CSV table of C-alpha atoms in Angstrom, one decimal:
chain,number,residue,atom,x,y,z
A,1,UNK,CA,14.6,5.1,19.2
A,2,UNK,CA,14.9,9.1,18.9
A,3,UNK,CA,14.5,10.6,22.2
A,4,UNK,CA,12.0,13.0,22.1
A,5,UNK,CA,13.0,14.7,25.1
A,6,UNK,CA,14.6,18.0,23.6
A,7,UNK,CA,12.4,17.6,20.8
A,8,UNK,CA,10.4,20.6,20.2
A,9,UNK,CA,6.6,19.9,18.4
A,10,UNK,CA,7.9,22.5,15.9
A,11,UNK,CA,11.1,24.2,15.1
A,12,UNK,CA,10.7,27.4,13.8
A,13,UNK,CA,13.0,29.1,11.7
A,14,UNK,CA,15.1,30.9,14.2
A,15,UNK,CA,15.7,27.7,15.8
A,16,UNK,CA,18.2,26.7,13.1
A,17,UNK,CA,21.9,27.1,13.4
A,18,UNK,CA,22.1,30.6,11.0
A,19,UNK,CA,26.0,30.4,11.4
A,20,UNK,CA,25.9,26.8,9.8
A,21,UNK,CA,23.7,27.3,7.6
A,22,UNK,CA,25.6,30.7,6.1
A,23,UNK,CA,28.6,28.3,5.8
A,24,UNK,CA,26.3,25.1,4.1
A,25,UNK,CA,25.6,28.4,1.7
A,26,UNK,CA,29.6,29.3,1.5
A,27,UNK,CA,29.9,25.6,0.7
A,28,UNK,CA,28.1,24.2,-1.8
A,29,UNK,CA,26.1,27.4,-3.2
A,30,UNK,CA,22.5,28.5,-3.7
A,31,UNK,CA,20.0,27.6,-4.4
A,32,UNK,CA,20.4,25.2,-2.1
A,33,UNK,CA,17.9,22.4,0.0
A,34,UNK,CA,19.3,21.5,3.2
A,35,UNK,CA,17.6,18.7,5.2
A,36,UNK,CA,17.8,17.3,8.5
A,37,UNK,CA,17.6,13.5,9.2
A,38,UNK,CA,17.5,13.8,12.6
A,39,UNK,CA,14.6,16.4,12.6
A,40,UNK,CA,12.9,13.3,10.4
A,41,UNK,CA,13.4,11.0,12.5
A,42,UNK,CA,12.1,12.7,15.3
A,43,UNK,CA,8.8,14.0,13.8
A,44,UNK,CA,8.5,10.5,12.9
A,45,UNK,CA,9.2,8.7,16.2
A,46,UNK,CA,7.0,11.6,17.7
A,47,UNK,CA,3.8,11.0,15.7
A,48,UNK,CA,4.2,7.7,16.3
A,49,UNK,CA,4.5,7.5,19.7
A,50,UNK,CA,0.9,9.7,20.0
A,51,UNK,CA,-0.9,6.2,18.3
A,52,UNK,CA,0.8,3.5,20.2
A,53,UNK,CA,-1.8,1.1,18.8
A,54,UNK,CA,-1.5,2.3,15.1
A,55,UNK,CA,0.4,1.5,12.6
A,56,UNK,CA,2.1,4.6,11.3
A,57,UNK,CA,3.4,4.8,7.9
A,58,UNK,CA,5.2,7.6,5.6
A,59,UNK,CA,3.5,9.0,2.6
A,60,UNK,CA,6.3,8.9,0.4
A,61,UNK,CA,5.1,11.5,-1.7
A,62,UNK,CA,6.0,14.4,0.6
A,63,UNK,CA,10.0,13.9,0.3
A,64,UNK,CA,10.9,10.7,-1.9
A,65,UNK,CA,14.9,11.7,-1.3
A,66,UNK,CA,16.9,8.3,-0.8
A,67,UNK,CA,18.1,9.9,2.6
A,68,UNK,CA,14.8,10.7,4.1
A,69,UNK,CA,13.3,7.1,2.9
A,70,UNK,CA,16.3,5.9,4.5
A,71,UNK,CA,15.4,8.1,7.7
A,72,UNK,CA,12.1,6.9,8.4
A,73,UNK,CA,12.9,3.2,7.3
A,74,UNK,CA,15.3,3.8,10.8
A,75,UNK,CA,13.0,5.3,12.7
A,76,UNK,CA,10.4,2.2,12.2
A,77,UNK,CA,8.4,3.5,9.8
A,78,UNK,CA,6.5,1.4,7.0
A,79,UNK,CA,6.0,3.7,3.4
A,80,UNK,CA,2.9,4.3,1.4
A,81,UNK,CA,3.8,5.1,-2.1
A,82,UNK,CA,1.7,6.9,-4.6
A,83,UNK,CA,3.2,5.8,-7.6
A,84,UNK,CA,5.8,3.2,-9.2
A,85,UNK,CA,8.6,5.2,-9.0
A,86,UNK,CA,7.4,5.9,-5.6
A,87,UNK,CA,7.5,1.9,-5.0
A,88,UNK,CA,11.1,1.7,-6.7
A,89,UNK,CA,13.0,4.5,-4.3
A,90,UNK,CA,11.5,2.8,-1.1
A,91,UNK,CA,12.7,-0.6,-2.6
A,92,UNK,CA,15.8,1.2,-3.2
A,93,UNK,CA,16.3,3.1,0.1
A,94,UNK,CA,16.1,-0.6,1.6
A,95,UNK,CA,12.0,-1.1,2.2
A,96,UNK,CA,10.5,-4.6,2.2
A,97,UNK,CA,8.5,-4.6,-0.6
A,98,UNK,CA,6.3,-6.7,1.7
A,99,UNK,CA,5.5,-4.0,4.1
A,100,UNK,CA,4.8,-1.5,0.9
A,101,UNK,CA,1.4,0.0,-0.2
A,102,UNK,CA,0.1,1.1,-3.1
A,103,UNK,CA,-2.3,4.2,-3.5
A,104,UNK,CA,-3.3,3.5,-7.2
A,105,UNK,CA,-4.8,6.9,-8.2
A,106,UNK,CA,-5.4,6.6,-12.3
A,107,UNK,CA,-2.4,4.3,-12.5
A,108,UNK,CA,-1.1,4.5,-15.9
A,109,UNK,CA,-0.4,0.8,-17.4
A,110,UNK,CA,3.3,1.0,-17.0
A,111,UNK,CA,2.2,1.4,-13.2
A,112,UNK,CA,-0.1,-1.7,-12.5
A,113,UNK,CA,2.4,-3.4,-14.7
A,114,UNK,CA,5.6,-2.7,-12.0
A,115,UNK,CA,3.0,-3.2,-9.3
A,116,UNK,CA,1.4,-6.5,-10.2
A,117,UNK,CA,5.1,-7.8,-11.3
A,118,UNK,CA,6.4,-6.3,-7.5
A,119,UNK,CA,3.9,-8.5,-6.1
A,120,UNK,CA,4.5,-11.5,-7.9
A,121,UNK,CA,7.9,-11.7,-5.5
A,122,UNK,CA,6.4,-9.6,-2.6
A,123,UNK,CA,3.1,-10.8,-2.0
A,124,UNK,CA,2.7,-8.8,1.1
A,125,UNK,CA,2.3,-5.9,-1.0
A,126,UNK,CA,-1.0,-3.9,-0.6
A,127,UNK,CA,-2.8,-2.1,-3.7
A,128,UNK,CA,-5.6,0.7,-2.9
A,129,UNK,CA,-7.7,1.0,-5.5
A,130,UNK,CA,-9.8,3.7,-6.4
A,131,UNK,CA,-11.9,2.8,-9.3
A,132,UNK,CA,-13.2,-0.2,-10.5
A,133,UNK,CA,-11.6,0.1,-13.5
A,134,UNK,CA,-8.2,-0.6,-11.3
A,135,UNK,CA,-9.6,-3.9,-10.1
A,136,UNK,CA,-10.8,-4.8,-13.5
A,137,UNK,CA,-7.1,-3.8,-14.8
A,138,UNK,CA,-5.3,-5.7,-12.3
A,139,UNK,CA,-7.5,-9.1,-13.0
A,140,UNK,CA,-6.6,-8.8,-17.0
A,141,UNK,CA,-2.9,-8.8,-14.9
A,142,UNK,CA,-3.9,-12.4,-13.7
A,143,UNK,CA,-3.3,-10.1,-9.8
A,144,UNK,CA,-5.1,-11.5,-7.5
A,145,UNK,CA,-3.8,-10.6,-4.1
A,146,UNK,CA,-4.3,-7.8,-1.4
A,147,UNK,CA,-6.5,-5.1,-2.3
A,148,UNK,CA,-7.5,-2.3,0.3
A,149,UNK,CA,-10.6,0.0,-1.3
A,150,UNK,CA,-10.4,4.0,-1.4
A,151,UNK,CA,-13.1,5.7,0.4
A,152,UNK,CA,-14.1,8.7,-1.0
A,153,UNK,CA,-15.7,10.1,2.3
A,154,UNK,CA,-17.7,13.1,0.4
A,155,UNK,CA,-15.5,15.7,3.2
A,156,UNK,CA,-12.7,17.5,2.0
A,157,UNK,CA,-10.1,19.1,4.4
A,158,UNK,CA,-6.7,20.8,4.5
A,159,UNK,CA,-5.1,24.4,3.7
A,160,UNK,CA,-6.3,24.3,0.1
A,161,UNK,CA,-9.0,23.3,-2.3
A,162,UNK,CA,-6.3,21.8,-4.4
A,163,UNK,CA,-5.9,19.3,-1.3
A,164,UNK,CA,-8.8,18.7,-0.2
A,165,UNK,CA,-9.2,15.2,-1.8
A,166,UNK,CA,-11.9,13.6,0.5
A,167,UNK,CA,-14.4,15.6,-1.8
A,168,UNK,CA,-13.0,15.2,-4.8
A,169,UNK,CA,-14.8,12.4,-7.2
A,170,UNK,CA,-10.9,12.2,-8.4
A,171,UNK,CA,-10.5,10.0,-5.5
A,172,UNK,CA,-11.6,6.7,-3.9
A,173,UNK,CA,-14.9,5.1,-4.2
A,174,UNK,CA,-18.3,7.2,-4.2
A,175,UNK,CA,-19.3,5.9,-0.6
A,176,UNK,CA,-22.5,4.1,-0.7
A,177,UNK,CA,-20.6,1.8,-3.5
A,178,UNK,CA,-18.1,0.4,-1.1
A,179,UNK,CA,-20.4,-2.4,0.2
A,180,UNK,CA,-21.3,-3.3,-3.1
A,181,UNK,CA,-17.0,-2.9,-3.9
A,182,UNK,CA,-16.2,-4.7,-1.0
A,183,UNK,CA,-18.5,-8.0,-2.2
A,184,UNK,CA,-16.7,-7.8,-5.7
A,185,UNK,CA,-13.4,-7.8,-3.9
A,186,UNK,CA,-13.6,-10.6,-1.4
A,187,UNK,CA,-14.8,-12.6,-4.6
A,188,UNK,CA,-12.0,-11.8,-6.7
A,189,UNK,CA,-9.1,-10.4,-4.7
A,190,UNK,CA,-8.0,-10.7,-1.0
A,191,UNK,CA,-9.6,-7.8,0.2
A,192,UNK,CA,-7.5,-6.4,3.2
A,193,UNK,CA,-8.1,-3.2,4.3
A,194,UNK,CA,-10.4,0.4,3.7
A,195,UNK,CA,-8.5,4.0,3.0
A,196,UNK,CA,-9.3,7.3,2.9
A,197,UNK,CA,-7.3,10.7,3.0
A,198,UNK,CA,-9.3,13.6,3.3
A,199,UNK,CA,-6.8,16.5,3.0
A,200,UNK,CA,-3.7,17.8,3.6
A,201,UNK,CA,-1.9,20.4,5.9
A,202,UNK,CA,-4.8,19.6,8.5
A,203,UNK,CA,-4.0,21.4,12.2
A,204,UNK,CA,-5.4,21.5,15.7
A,205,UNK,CA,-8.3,24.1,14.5
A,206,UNK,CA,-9.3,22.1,11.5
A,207,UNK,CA,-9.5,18.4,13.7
A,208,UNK,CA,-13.4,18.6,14.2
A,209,UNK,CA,-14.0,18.7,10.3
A,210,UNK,CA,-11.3,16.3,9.4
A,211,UNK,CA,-13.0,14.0,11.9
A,212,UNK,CA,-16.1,13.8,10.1
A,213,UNK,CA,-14.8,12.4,7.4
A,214,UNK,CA,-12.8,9.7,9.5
A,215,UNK,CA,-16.3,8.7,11.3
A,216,UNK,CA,-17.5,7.7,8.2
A,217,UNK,CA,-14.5,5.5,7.1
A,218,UNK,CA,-15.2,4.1,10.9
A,219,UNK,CA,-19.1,3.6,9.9
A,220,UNK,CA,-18.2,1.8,6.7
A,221,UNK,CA,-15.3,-0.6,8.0
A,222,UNK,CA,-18.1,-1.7,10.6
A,223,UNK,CA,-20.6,-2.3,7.8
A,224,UNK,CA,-18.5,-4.0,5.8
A,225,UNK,CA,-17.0,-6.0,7.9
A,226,UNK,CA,-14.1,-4.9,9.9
A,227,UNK,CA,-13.9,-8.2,11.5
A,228,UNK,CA,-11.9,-9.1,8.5
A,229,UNK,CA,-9.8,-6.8,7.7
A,230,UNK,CA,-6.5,-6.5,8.7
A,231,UNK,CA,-6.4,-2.3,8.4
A,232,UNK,CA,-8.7,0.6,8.4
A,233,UNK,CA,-6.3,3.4,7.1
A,234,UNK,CA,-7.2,7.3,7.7
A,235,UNK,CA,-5.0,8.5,5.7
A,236,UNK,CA,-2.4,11.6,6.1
A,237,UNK,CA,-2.6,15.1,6.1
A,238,UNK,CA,-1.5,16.1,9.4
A,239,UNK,CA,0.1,19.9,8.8
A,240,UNK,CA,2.7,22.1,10.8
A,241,UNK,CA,2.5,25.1,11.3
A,242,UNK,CA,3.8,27.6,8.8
A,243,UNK,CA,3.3,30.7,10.0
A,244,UNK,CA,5.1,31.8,13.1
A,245,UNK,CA,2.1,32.5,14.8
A,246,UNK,CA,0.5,29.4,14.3
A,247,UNK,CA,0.6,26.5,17.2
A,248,UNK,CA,1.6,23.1,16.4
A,249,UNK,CA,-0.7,20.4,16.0
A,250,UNK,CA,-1.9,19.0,19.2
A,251,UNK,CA,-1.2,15.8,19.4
A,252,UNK,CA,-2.3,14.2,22.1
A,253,UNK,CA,-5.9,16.3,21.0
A,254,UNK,CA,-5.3,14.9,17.3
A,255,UNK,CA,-4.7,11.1,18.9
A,256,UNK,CA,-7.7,11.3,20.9
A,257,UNK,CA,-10.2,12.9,18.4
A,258,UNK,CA,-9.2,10.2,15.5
A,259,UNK,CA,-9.6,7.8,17.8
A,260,UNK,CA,-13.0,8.6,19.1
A,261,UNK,CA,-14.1,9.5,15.2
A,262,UNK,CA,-12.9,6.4,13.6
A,263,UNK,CA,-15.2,4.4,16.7
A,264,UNK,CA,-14.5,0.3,17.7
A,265,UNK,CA,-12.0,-1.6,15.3
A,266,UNK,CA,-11.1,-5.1,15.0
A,267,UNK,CA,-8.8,-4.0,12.2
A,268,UNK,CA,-5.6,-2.1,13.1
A,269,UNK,CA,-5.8,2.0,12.7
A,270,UNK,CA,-3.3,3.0,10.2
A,271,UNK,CA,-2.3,6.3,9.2
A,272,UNK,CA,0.0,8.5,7.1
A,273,UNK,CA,1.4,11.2,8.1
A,274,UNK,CA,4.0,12.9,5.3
A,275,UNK,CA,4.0,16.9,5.8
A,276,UNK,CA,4.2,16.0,9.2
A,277,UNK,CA,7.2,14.2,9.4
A,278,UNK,CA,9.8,16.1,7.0
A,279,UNK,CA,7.8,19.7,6.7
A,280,UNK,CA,9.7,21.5,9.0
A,281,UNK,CA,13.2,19.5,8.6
A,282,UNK,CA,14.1,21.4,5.5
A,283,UNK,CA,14.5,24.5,4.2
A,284,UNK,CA,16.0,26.5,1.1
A,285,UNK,CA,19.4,28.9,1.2
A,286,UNK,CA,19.1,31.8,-1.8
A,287,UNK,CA,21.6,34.1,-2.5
A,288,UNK,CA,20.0,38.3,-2.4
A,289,UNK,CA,21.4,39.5,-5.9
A,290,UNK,CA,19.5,42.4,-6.5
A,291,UNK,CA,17.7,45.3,-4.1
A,292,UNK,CA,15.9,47.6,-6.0
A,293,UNK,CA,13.7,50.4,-4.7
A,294,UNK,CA,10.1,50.6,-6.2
A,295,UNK,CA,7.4,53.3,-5.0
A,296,UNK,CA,5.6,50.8,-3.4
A,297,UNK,CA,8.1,48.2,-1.6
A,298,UNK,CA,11.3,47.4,-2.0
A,299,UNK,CA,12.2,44.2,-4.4
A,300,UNK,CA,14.4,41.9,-2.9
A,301,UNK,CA,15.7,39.7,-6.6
A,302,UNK,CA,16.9,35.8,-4.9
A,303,UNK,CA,18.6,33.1,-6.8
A,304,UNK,CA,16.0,30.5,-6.0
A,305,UNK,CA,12.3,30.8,-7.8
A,306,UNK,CA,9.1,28.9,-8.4
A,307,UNK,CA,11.3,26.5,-10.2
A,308,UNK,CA,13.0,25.5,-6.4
A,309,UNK,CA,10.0,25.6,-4.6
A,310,UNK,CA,6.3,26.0,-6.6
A,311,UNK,CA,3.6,26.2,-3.4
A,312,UNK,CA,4.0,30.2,-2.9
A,313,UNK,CA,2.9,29.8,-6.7
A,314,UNK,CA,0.9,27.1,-6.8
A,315,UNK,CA,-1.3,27.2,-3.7
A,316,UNK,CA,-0.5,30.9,-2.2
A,317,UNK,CA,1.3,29.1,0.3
A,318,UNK,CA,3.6,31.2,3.2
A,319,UNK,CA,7.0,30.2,4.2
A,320,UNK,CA,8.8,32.1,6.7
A,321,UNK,CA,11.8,33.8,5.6
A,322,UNK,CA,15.3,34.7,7.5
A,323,UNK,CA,18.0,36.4,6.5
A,324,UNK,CA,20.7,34.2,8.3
A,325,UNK,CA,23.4,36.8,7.2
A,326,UNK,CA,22.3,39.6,9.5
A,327,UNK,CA,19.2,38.7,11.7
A,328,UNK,CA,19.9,41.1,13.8
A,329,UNK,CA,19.6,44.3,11.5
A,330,UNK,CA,16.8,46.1,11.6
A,331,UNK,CA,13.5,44.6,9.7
A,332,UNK,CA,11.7,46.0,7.1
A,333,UNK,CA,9.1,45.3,4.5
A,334,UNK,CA,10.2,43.9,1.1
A,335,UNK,CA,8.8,41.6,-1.5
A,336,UNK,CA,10.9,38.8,-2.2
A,337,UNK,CA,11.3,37.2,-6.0
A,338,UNK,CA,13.3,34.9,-8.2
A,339,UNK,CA,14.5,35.3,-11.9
A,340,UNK,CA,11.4,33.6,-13.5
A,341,UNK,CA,9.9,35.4,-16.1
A,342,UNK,CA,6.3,35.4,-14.8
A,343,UNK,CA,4.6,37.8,-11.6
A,344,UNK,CA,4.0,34.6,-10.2
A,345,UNK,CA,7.3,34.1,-9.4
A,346,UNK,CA,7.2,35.9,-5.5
A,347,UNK,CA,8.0,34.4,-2.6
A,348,UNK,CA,6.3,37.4,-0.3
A,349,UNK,CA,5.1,40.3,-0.7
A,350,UNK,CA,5.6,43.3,2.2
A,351,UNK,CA,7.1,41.0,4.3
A,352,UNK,CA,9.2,42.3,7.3
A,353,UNK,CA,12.9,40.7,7.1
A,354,UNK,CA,16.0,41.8,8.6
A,355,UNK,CA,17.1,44.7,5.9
A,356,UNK,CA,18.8,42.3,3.2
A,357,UNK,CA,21.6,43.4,1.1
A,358,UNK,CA,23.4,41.9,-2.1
A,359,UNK,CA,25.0,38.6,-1.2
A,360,UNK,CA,23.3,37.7,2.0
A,361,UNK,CA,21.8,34.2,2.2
A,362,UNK,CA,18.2,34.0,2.9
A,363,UNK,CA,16.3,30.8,4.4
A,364,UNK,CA,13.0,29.8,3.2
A,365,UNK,CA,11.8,27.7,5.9
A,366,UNK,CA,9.2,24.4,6.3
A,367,UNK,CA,10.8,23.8,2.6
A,368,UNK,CA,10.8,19.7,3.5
A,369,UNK,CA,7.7,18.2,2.1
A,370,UNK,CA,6.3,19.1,-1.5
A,371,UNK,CA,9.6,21.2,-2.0
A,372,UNK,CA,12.3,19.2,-4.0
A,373,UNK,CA,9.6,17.1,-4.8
A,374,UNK,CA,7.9,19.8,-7.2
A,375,UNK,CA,11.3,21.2,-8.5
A,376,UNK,CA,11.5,21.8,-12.1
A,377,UNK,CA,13.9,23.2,-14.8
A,378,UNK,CA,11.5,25.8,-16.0
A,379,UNK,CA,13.7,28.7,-17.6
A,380,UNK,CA,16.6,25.8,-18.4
A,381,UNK,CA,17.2,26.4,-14.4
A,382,UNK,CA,19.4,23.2,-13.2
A,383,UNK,CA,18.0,22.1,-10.0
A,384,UNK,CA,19.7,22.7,-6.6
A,385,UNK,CA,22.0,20.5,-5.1
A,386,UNK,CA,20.3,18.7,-1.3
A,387,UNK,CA,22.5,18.8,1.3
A,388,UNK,CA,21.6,16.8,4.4
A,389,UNK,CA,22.2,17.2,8.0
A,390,UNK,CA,22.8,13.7,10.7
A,391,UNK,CA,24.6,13.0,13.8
A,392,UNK,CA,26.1,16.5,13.2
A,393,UNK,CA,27.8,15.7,9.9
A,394,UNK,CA,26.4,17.0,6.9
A,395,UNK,CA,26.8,15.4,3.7
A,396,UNK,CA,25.5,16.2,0.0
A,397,UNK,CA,22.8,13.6,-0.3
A,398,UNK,CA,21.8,15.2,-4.3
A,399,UNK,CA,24.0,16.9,-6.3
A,400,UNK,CA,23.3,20.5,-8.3
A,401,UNK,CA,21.7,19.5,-12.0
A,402,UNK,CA,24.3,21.2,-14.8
A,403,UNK,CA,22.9,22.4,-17.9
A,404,UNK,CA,23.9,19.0,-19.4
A,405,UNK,CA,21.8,17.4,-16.7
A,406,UNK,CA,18.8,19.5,-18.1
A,407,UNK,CA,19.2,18.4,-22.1
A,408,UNK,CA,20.8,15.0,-21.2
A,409,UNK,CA,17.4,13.2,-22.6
A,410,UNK,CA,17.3,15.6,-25.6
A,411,UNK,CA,17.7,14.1,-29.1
C-alpha cells in the first residue's frame, strides 16, 4: 500500500524535479510524455482510502498505457473500460477479466462481439448498457449474464459541455424508463447493478450540483430494488486542479457529500475516478524553436502541438506551463504554439513564463489523463515517445512513432 504520508492532494508543476526532467528531454527528445507510476499509484490509493466502504475502480479511458493499467492493477484497483480495446489492454496489463466492466456506449458489433465472447470464459464480467437496443443486441448474442443499466440522471456536470454527459440523451437510460428497464432485465439477463456518470473534471465548488444527480441514482436504486443488486455505481469525474490557483478536491468534503446524496444502500457504492488518478502524474517536455516578436505578444513556436495534446484545442482547456531550463529568469507574457497549420494550434495565449529562449525545454503540466490518449498524427506528425517514472528509475514505457509507423497500414 502507498503511503500517503508525503503525498501531496496535488502536485503542481514546480513540484517536479526540473533538473530530471531537462535531462529525460536531453535523453530521449521532445515531444515527449513523461509519466509517473508512483504519483498513480498514490492518487489511486488516496481516493481510495476517502470511500473505505466503496469499491473504487479506474476509468480506463483517461490513460489506457500498459504501465499505468499495470499501476493501478498494483495499487488494488479494479478497471472500467469503455470500449473493447479498452477490455483487451486491461486483460493485457494483467486484469481479471472477471473483475472488468463494460460501459457499452453505441457499441459497434465488433464490440458486443469481443464482449459477449470475453464473457463466455469470464462470466464475472459486467456490461452497462445504455440503450435497449444493447440488450436486444446482446440476446441475438445468446448473452445472457450480468447487466448493470445506465442512468441517464437528466444533470450534467464538469468543466465543459462536451463532458457533461449526465444530460446528454447520448447516454444511459431516460430516467423514468429504468423501472420499466430494470423488469425487462431481471427477465432476460442477470441484472446486477445501476450507473451513472454525470460529468467530468468535477471539483470541490461544483460537489453540490454533481450531487444532485447522484441523489437520483440513490432514489432509483431504492425503487428498483437495491436489495438486489450487488452495485450502485456513481460514476467518475472527479477533477484536479489545473490552474495554479485552484484548490484540490476536498476529499473528505467529496466522500461525505456522495455519501449523503446517494442516501441508504444495500448494494455496494462504486465509483470511477480516471482524471483523478493519473491527471496530474504526467506531463509533456517541448523543445522552444522559434521566438518571434509580434506587436501584440511575443510567439513562443514548440515542437509539440494539438496533435500531442488536443484539450487547449478541443475544450479551451489550461495547462500550466514551465520552462524547466531557466525558471528562474525573469517572466513574461508570451503565446505559446506548435507547427500545426491551423490558429487552433495554441497552447496559451499572454501567458507569463520564465523568458524562453531557442532550445529550452518547456513542461506542459496535468498532461496524464486525455493526453496520449487523444494523440494523433495530424500533419504526418509521429507520436511522442512515453517515458515513465517508478521507484526512481525511469524507463521508456512507448516508443516515438517514425514516419514508417505513420503509413505502416497504408496500401
Amino acid at each position: 500500500m502507498t503511503d500517503l504520508a508525503d503525498s501531496p492532494a496535488v502536485r503542481r508543476l514546480a513540484d517536479w524535479d526540473h533538473e530530471r526532467l531537462e535531462a529525460l528531454a536531453d535523453e530521449h527528445g521532445t515531444p515527449l510524455y513523461v509519466m509517473d507510476l508512483d504519483r498513480v499509484k498514490e492518487n489511486y490509493t488516496r481516493f481510495a482510502a476517502a470511500f473505505p466502504d466503496a469499491e473504487v475502480m479506474y476509468a480506463a479511458k483517461a490513460h489506457t498505457g500498459k504501465a499505468v493499467l499495470e499501476a493501478v492493477l498494483e495499487a488494488g484497483a479494479d478497471i472500467e473500460c469503455a470500449a473493447w480495446g479498452e477490455l483487451q489492454r486491461s486483460i493485457d496489463a494483467g486484469a481479471d477479466p472477471n473483475t472488468l466492466q463494460y460501459t457499452a456506449v453505441n457499441p459497434p458489433d465488433h464490440d458486443l462481439d469481443y464482449a459477449v465472447d470475453l464473457a463466455e470464459d469470464a462470466p464475472g464480467l459486467t456490461i452497462t448498457i445504455g440503450a435497449t437496443d444493447t440488450l436486444e443486441r446482446l440476446a441475438e448474442r445468446g448473452y445472457d449474464g450480468r447487466i448493470a443499466i445506465r442512468i441517464n440522471p437528466g444533470i450534467g456536470t464538469g468543466h465543459h459541455e462536451k463532458v457533461a454527459t449526465g444530460a446528454d440523451a447520448k447516454f444511459g437510460i431516460p430516467y423514468e424508463r429504468v423501472p420499466e428497464v430494470a423488469d425487462r432485465v431481471r427477465e432476460e439477463f442477470e441484472l446486477v447493478g445501476l450507473h451513472a456518470h454525470a460529468g467530468s473534471g468535477v471539483l470541490t465548488e461544483g460537489l453540490e450540483e454533481h450531487c444532485q444527480a447522484i441523489e437520483r441514482v440513490g432514489k432509483m436504486a431504492r425503487r428498483v430494488g437495491d436489495a438486489d443488486l450487488e452495485f450502485v455505481d456513481v460514476g467518475g469525474g472527479y477533477g484536479v486542479p489545473y490552474r495554479e490557483d485552484e484548490d484540490p478536491l476536498d476529499l473528505e468534503k467529496t466522500s461525505n457529500m456522495v455519501r449523503d446524496a446517494v442516501g441508504e444502500l444495500e448494494a455496494t457504492l462504486k465509483l470511477e475516478p480516471g482524471r483523478y488518478v493519473v491527471a496530474d502524474a504526467g506531463l509533456i517536455l517541448s523543445e522552444v524553436n522559434t521566438i518571434k516578436d509580434a506587436p501584440d505578444t511575443t510567439v513562443v513556436g514548440i515542437d509539440a502541438s494539438l496533435a500531442t495534446l488536443i484539450r487547449p484545442a478541443m475544450f479551451g482547456s489550461y495547462h500550466p506551463m514551465l520552462n524547466v531550463s531557466a525558471p528562474d529568469r525573469e517572466p513574461e507574457p508570451v503565446t505559446v504554439g506548435g507547427p500545426v497549420c491551423t490558429s487552433a494550434d495554441v497552447f496559451a495565449h499572454d501567458r507569463p513564463v520564465a523568458r524562453p529562449e531557442r532550445e529550452d525545454v518547456l513542461a506542459i503540466g496535468n498532461a496524464g489523463s486525455y493526453g496520449y490518449e487523444l494523440a494523433s498524427q495530424f500533419h504526418s506528425q509521429p507520436r511522442p515517445a512515453e517515458v515513465a517514472l517508478e521507484d526512481g528509475q525511469s524507463r521508456v514505457v512507448r516508443r516515438r512513432e517514425s514516419l514508417e509507423d505513420v503509413t505502416r497500414v497504408e496500401q
